PDB file of C-alpha atoms in Angstrom:
ATOM      1  CA  MET X   1     115.605 142.603  65.753  1.00 47.00           C
ATOM      2  CA  PRO X   2     112.409 143.424  67.722  1.00 51.00           C
ATOM      3  CA  GLY X   3     111.970 139.716  68.486  1.00 51.00           C
ATOM      4  CA  CYS X   4     115.299 139.677  70.305  1.00 57.00           C
ATOM      5  CA  CYS X   5     114.340 142.698  72.415  1.00 62.00           C
ATOM      6  CA  TRP X   6     111.030 141.051  73.240  1.00 51.00           C
ATOM      7  CA  ALA X   7     112.824 137.850  74.322  1.00 53.00           C
ATOM      8  CA  CYS X   8     115.359 139.809  76.406  1.00 55.00           C
ATOM      9  CA  SER X   9     112.498 141.660  78.064  1.00 57.00           C
ATOM     10  CA  LEU X  10     110.803 138.374  78.963  1.00 51.00           C
ATOM     11  CA  VAL X  11     114.006 137.017  80.515  1.00 55.00           C
ATOM     12  CA  LYS X  12     114.503 140.224  82.538  1.00 57.00           C
ATOM     13  CA  ASN X  13     110.875 140.158  83.683  1.00 60.00           C
ATOM     14  CA  ARG X  14     111.179 136.515  84.764  1.00 59.00           C
ATOM     15  CA  ILE X  15     114.282 137.344  86.834  1.00 63.00           C
ATOM     16  CA  ILE X  16     112.479 140.280  88.468  1.00 65.00           C
ATOM     17  CA  ILE X  17     109.435 138.125  89.206  1.00 65.00           C
ATOM     18  CA  GLU X  18     111.615 135.385  90.744  1.00 71.00           C
ATOM     19  CA  GLU X  19     113.454 137.940  92.911  1.00 73.00           C
ATOM     20  CA  MET X  20     110.167 139.479  94.053  1.00 74.00           C
ATOM     21  CA  SER X  21     108.780 136.020  94.816  1.00 76.00           C
ATOM     22  CA  ALA X  22     111.809 135.196  96.962  1.00 80.00           C
ATOM     23  CA  VAL X  23     111.385 138.420  98.948  1.00 86.00           C
ATOM     24  CA  ALA X  24     107.642 137.816  99.341  1.00 83.00           C
ATOM     25  CA  LEU X  25     108.243 134.233 100.470  1.00 84.00           C
ATOM     26  CA  GLN X  26     110.738 135.394 103.098  1.00 89.00           C
ATOM     27  CA  LEU X  27     108.185 137.898 104.417  1.00 89.00           C
ATOM     28  CA  ILE X  28     105.474 135.225 104.491  1.00 89.00           C
ATOM     29  CA  LYS X  29     107.782 132.921 106.471  1.00 89.00           C
ATOM     30  CA  GLU X  30     108.401 135.679 109.012  1.00 91.00           C
ATOM     31  CA  LEU X  31     104.670 136.367 109.327  1.00 90.00           C
ATOM     32  CA  MET X  32     103.920 132.702 110.108  1.00 90.00           C
ATOM     33  CA  SER X  33     104.827 133.331 113.748  1.00 92.00           C
ATOM     34  CA  THR X  34     102.396 136.237 114.120  1.00 93.00           C
ATOM     35  CA  GLU X  35      98.654 136.584 114.661  1.00 96.00           C
ATOM     36  CA  VAL X  36      98.101 137.085 110.905  1.00 95.00           C
ATOM     37  CA  ARG X  37      99.034 133.464 110.188  1.00 94.00           C
ATOM     38  CA  PRO X  38      95.459 132.116 109.808  1.00 95.00           C
ATOM     39  CA  ALA X  39      94.430 134.937 107.467  1.00 95.00           C
ATOM     40  CA  LEU X  40      97.636 134.626 105.480  1.00 94.00           C
ATOM     41  CA  LEU X  41      97.176 130.877 105.002  1.00 96.00           C
ATOM     42  CA  GLN X  42      93.547 131.393 103.965  1.00 96.00           C
ATOM     43  CA  GLY X  43      94.657 134.024 101.480  1.00 95.00           C
ATOM     44  CA  LEU X  44      97.340 131.798  99.964  1.00 95.00           C
ATOM     45  CA  VAL X  45      94.872 128.954  99.500  1.00 96.00           C
ATOM     46  CA  ALA X  46      92.214 131.279  98.045  1.00 95.00           C
ATOM     47  CA  LEU X  47      94.673 132.701  95.496  1.00 94.00           C
ATOM     48  CA  LEU X  48      95.232 129.230  94.069  1.00 95.00           C
ATOM     49  CA  ARG X  49      91.844 129.576  92.418  1.00 92.00           C
ATOM     50  CA  PRO X  50      91.521 133.013  90.801  1.00 83.00           C
ATOM     51  CA  SER X  51      88.042 134.466  90.642  1.00 74.00           C
ATOM     52  CA  ARG X  52      86.316 134.439  87.267  1.00 61.00           C
ATOM     53  CA  LYS X  53      86.706 138.217  87.195  1.00 57.00           C
ATOM     54  CA  GLU X  54      90.460 137.919  87.774  1.00 48.00           C
ATOM     55  CA  HIS X  55      90.773 135.009  85.359  1.00 44.00           C
ATOM     56  CA  PHE X  56      89.367 136.988  82.441  1.00 44.00           C
ATOM     57  CA  LYS X  57      90.916 140.369  83.263  1.00 47.00           C
ATOM     58  CA  THR X  58      92.217 142.486  80.436  1.00 45.00           C
ATOM     59  CA  LYS X  59      95.433 141.101  79.006  1.00 47.00           C
ATOM     60  CA  PRO X  60      98.637 143.110  78.739  1.00 48.00           C
ATOM     61  CA  GLN X  61      98.924 144.778  75.345  1.00 51.00           C
ATOM     62  CA  ILE X  62     101.885 142.604  74.321  1.00 47.00           C
ATOM     63  CA  LEU X  63      99.588 139.575  74.378  1.00 47.00           C
ATOM     64  CA  ASP X  64      97.466 141.162  71.624  1.00 54.00           C
ATOM     65  CA  ASP X  65     100.421 140.682  69.251  1.00 53.00           C
ATOM     66  CA  PRO X  66      99.423 138.054  66.649  1.00 56.00           C
ATOM     67  CA  ASP X  67     102.918 136.511  66.919  1.00 54.00           C
ATOM     68  CA  VAL X  68     102.455 135.781  70.636  1.00 45.00           C
ATOM     69  CA  PRO X  69     100.633 132.540  71.579  1.00 44.00           C
ATOM     70  CA  GLN X  70      97.100 133.336  72.751  1.00 47.00           C
ATOM     71  CA  MET X  71      95.916 132.648  76.292  1.00 46.00           C
ATOM     72  CA  THR X  72      92.357 132.688  77.559  1.00 56.00           C
ATOM     73  CA  GLY X  73      93.266 133.597  81.134  1.00 63.00           C
ATOM     74  CA  SER X  74      95.057 136.385  82.945  1.00 79.00           C
ATOM     75  CA  LEU X  75      98.847 136.008  83.006  1.00 84.00           C
ATOM     76  CA  PRO X  76      99.232 137.998  86.261  1.00 87.00           C
ATOM     77  CA  ALA X  77      96.674 135.721  87.952  1.00 90.00           C
ATOM     78  CA  PHE X  78      98.589 132.649  86.771  1.00 91.00           C
ATOM     79  CA  ILE X  79     101.923 134.052  87.958  1.00 89.00           C
ATOM     80  CA  GLN X  80     100.301 134.732  91.330  1.00 91.00           C
ATOM     81  CA  GLN X  81      98.835 131.220  91.348  1.00 95.00           C
ATOM     82  CA  ALA X  82     102.266 129.678  90.722  1.00 94.00           C
ATOM     83  CA  ALA X  83     103.850 131.834  93.438  1.00 93.00           C
ATOM     84  CA  CYS X  84     101.168 130.766  95.942  1.00 95.00           C
ATOM     85  CA  ALA X  85     101.615 127.081  95.082  1.00 96.00           C
ATOM     86  CA  LYS X  86     105.370 127.453  95.536  1.00 95.00           C
ATOM     87  CA  ALA X  87     104.928 129.311  98.832  1.00 95.00           C
ATOM     88  CA  ILE X  88     102.549 126.638 100.123  1.00 97.00           C
ATOM     89  CA  GLY X  89     104.989 123.884  99.177  1.00 97.00           C
ATOM     90  CA  THR X  90     107.871 125.706 100.828  1.00 96.00           C
ATOM     91  CA  LEU X  91     105.927 126.494 104.005  1.00 96.00           C
ATOM     92  CA  ALA X  92     104.616 122.930 104.238  1.00 96.00           C
ATOM     93  CA  ARG X  93     108.172 121.586 104.348  1.00 96.00           C
ATOM     94  CA  GLU X  94     108.878 123.725 107.413  1.00 94.00           C
ATOM     95  CA  SER X  95     106.105 122.573 109.733  1.00 93.00           C
ATOM     96  CA  THR X  96     103.781 119.570 110.071  1.00 93.00           C
ATOM     97  CA  GLU X  97     101.426 121.744 112.116  1.00 94.00           C
ATOM     98  CA  LEU X  98     101.248 124.232 109.276  1.00 95.00           C
ATOM     99  CA  CYS X  99     100.536 121.367 106.851  1.00 95.00           C
ATOM    100  CA  GLU X 100      97.588 120.322 108.973  1.00 95.00           C
ATOM    101  CA  GLU X 101      96.228 123.869 109.004  1.00 95.00           C
ATOM    102  CA  LEU X 102      96.547 124.062 105.221  1.00 96.00           C
ATOM    103  CA  ILE X 103      94.812 120.709 104.775  1.00 96.00           C
ATOM    104  CA  GLN X 104      91.883 121.918 106.880  1.00 95.00           C
ATOM    105  CA  LEU X 105      91.655 124.896 104.498  1.00 95.00           C
ATOM    106  CA  ARG X 106      91.200 122.393 101.597  1.00 96.00           C
ATOM    107  CA  VAL X 107      94.597 123.142 100.096  1.00 97.00           C
ATOM    108  CA  ILE X 108      94.740 119.694  98.465  1.00 98.00           C
ATOM    109  CA  HIS X 109      91.517 120.369  96.542  1.00 97.00           C
ATOM    110  CA  HIS X 110      92.893 123.702  95.320  1.00 97.00           C
ATOM    111  CA  LEU X 111      96.342 122.323  94.456  1.00 98.00           C
ATOM    112  CA  LEU X 112      94.783 119.521  92.402  1.00 98.00           C
ATOM    113  CA  PHE X 113      92.751 122.171  90.572  1.00 97.00           C
ATOM    114  CA  VAL X 114      95.949 124.117  89.816  1.00 97.00           C
ATOM    115  CA  MET X 115      97.616 120.947  88.541  1.00 97.00           C
ATOM    116  CA  GLY X 116      94.975 120.983  85.796  1.00 96.00           C
ATOM    117  CA  ASN X 117      95.721 124.559  84.696  1.00 95.00           C
ATOM    118  CA  LYS X 118      96.972 123.862  81.158  1.00 94.00           C
ATOM    119  CA  GLU X 119      97.487 127.588  80.582  1.00 93.00           C
ATOM    120  CA  HIS X 120     100.405 128.006  82.997  1.00 93.00           C
ATOM    121  CA  THR X 121     102.915 125.192  83.337  1.00 95.00           C
ATOM    122  CA  GLU X 122     104.752 126.742  86.282  1.00 95.00           C
ATOM    123  CA  SER X 123     101.497 126.721  88.268  1.00 96.00           C
ATOM    124  CA  GLN X 124     101.045 123.050  87.389  1.00 97.00           C
ATOM    125  CA  ARG X 125     104.624 122.205  88.329  1.00 97.00           C
ATOM    126  CA  GLN X 126     104.572 123.980  91.681  1.00 97.00           C
ATOM    127  CA  ALA X 127     101.173 122.502  92.594  1.00 98.00           C
ATOM    128  CA  SER X 128     102.349 118.987  91.671  1.00 98.00           C
ATOM    129  CA  LEU X 129     105.442 119.324  93.843  1.00 98.00           C
ATOM    130  CA  ALA X 130     103.354 120.548  96.779  1.00 98.00           C
ATOM    131  CA  VAL X 131     100.794 117.730  96.434  1.00 98.00           C
ATOM    132  CA  GLU X 132     103.599 115.179  96.203  1.00 98.00           C
ATOM    133  CA  TYR X 133     104.967 116.457  99.525  1.00 98.00           C
ATOM    134  CA  PHE X 134     101.594 116.364 101.311  1.00 98.00           C
ATOM    135  CA  VAL X 135     100.982 112.838  99.967  1.00 98.00           C
ATOM    136  CA  SER X 136     104.374 111.654 101.228  1.00 97.00           C
ATOM    137  CA  LEU X 137     103.730 113.088 104.691  1.00 96.00           C
ATOM    138  CA  PHE X 138     100.117 112.116 105.399  1.00 96.00           C
ATOM    139  CA  PRO X 139      98.744 108.627 104.607  1.00 95.00           C
ATOM    140  CA  VAL X 140      95.173 109.952 104.650  1.00 95.00           C
ATOM    141  CA  VAL X 141      96.100 112.537 101.996  1.00 97.00           C
ATOM    142  CA  GLU X 142      97.744 109.799  99.925  1.00 97.00           C
ATOM    143  CA  GLU X 143      94.612 107.675 100.152  1.00 96.00           C
ATOM    144  CA  GLN X 144      92.222 110.519  99.293  1.00 96.00           C
ATOM    145  CA  VAL X 145      94.324 111.836  96.408  1.00 97.00           C
ATOM    146  CA  ARG X 146      94.774 108.345  94.941  1.00 97.00           C
ATOM    147  CA  THR X 147      91.011 107.731  95.184  1.00 96.00           C
ATOM    148  CA  THR X 148      90.196 111.128  93.661  1.00 97.00           C
ATOM    149  CA  ILE X 149      92.590 111.128  90.702  1.00 98.00           C
ATOM    150  CA  GLY X 150      92.896 107.383  90.062  1.00 97.00           C
ATOM    151  CA  ASP X 151      95.809 104.987  90.242  1.00 97.00           C
ATOM    152  CA  LYS X 152      97.389 105.856  86.886  1.00 98.00           C
ATOM    153  CA  LEU X 153      97.486 109.616  87.442  1.00 98.00           C
ATOM    154  CA  PHE X 154      98.571 109.103  91.047  1.00 98.00           C
ATOM    155  CA  GLN X 155     101.465 106.897  89.885  1.00 98.00           C
ATOM    156  CA  MET X 156     102.492 109.531  87.345  1.00 98.00           C
ATOM    157  CA  LEU X 157     102.510 112.153  90.106  1.00 98.00           C
ATOM    158  CA  MET X 158     104.647 110.053  92.413  1.00 98.00           C
ATOM    159  CA  GLU X 159     107.086 109.015  89.674  1.00 97.00           C
ATOM    160  CA  ASN X 160     107.931 112.573  88.653  1.00 97.00           C
ATOM    161  CA  ALA X 161     105.869 115.487  89.951  1.00 97.00           C
ATOM    162  CA  GLU X 162     108.343 117.910  88.372  1.00 96.00           C
ATOM    163  CA  ILE X 163     107.270 117.053  84.810  1.00 96.00           C
ATOM    164  CA  LEU X 164     103.773 115.665  85.338  1.00 97.00           C
ATOM    165  CA  TYR X 165     102.252 118.658  83.537  1.00 96.00           C
ATOM    166  CA  MET X 166     103.906 117.521  80.271  1.00 96.00           C
ATOM    167  CA  LYS X 167     102.227 114.115  80.402  1.00 97.00           C
ATOM    168  CA  LEU X 168      98.618 115.045  81.211  1.00 97.00           C
ATOM    169  CA  ASP X 169      95.901 114.229  78.709  1.00 96.00           C
ATOM    170  CA  SER X 170      92.561 116.060  78.484  1.00 96.00           C
ATOM    171  CA  VAL X 171      90.715 113.489  80.625  1.00 97.00           C
ATOM    172  CA  GLN X 172      93.314 113.777  83.406  1.00 97.00           C
ATOM    173  CA  VAL X 173      93.130 117.575  83.248  1.00 97.00           C
ATOM    174  CA  GLU X 174      89.345 117.371  83.644  1.00 96.00           C
ATOM    175  CA  ILE X 175      89.730 115.021  86.635  1.00 97.00           C
ATOM    176  CA  LEU X 176      92.085 117.504  88.280  1.00 97.00           C
ATOM    177  CA  ILE X 177      90.045 120.657  87.709  1.00 96.00           C
ATOM    178  CA  SER X 178      86.754 119.057  88.731  1.00 95.00           C
ATOM    179  CA  ASN X 179      88.085 117.232  91.800  1.00 95.00           C
ATOM    180  CA  GLN X 180      86.036 117.277  95.003  1.00 93.00           C
ATOM    181  CA  VAL X 181      88.663 115.914  97.387  1.00 94.00           C
ATOM    182  CA  ASN X 182      88.065 116.794 101.024  1.00 89.00           C
ATOM    183  CA  ILE X 183      90.524 115.478 103.588  1.00 88.00           C
ATOM    184  CA  PRO X 184      89.059 114.661 107.013  1.00 76.00           C
ATOM    185  CA  GLY X 185      90.883 115.582 110.239  1.00 69.00           C
ATOM    186  CA  ILE X 186      94.587 114.770 110.221  1.00 60.00           C
ATOM    187  CA  THR X 187      95.982 112.534 112.951  1.00 49.00           C
ATOM    188  CA  GLU X 188      98.570 110.338 111.262  1.00 47.00           C
ATOM    189  CA  VAL X 189     101.930 111.567 109.901  1.00 46.00           C
ATOM    190  CA  THR X 190     104.593 109.588 108.048  1.00 49.00           C
ATOM    191  CA  GLU X 191     108.039 110.894 108.942  1.00 48.00           C
TER     192      GLU X 191
END
């Protein structure tokens, strides 16, 4: 029955991670009204793209088990990436001003990159949901994202961002991870 214990452990760990993420998100929300806001936003955006060193960090011992699917990246970095994408999406929904600050930090470029992370579906899902929100709010973001990823992929995003990660082919993944989108100054908002 070791497989059952392993599965139970994964479920417990996921619950703990979700609870910790909720607490962290609440703290981040509270810090948005302080002088650390710019540094915090920069940090969130930077964590969307783990460093090569972080990406290839030593894996937890459980992942060396031949019965566990192999990953080439660092699971903790991917969990952190998903949490940052979720935090950015949540924060964006609370303030247009904050959205503009994030856009100036090239958050769209980084979120599109995360959408192409085939190694962690929760990262892809959270990034897709965040991009969908930014696109719906700012016409210039909509235009730049559509131009960068193409009409077909853009339509797939807008039809169902929640499950986009399940429909991506290898060419679309490459488009996302190699994107060079850069949104100019924001002046127009769709409410």
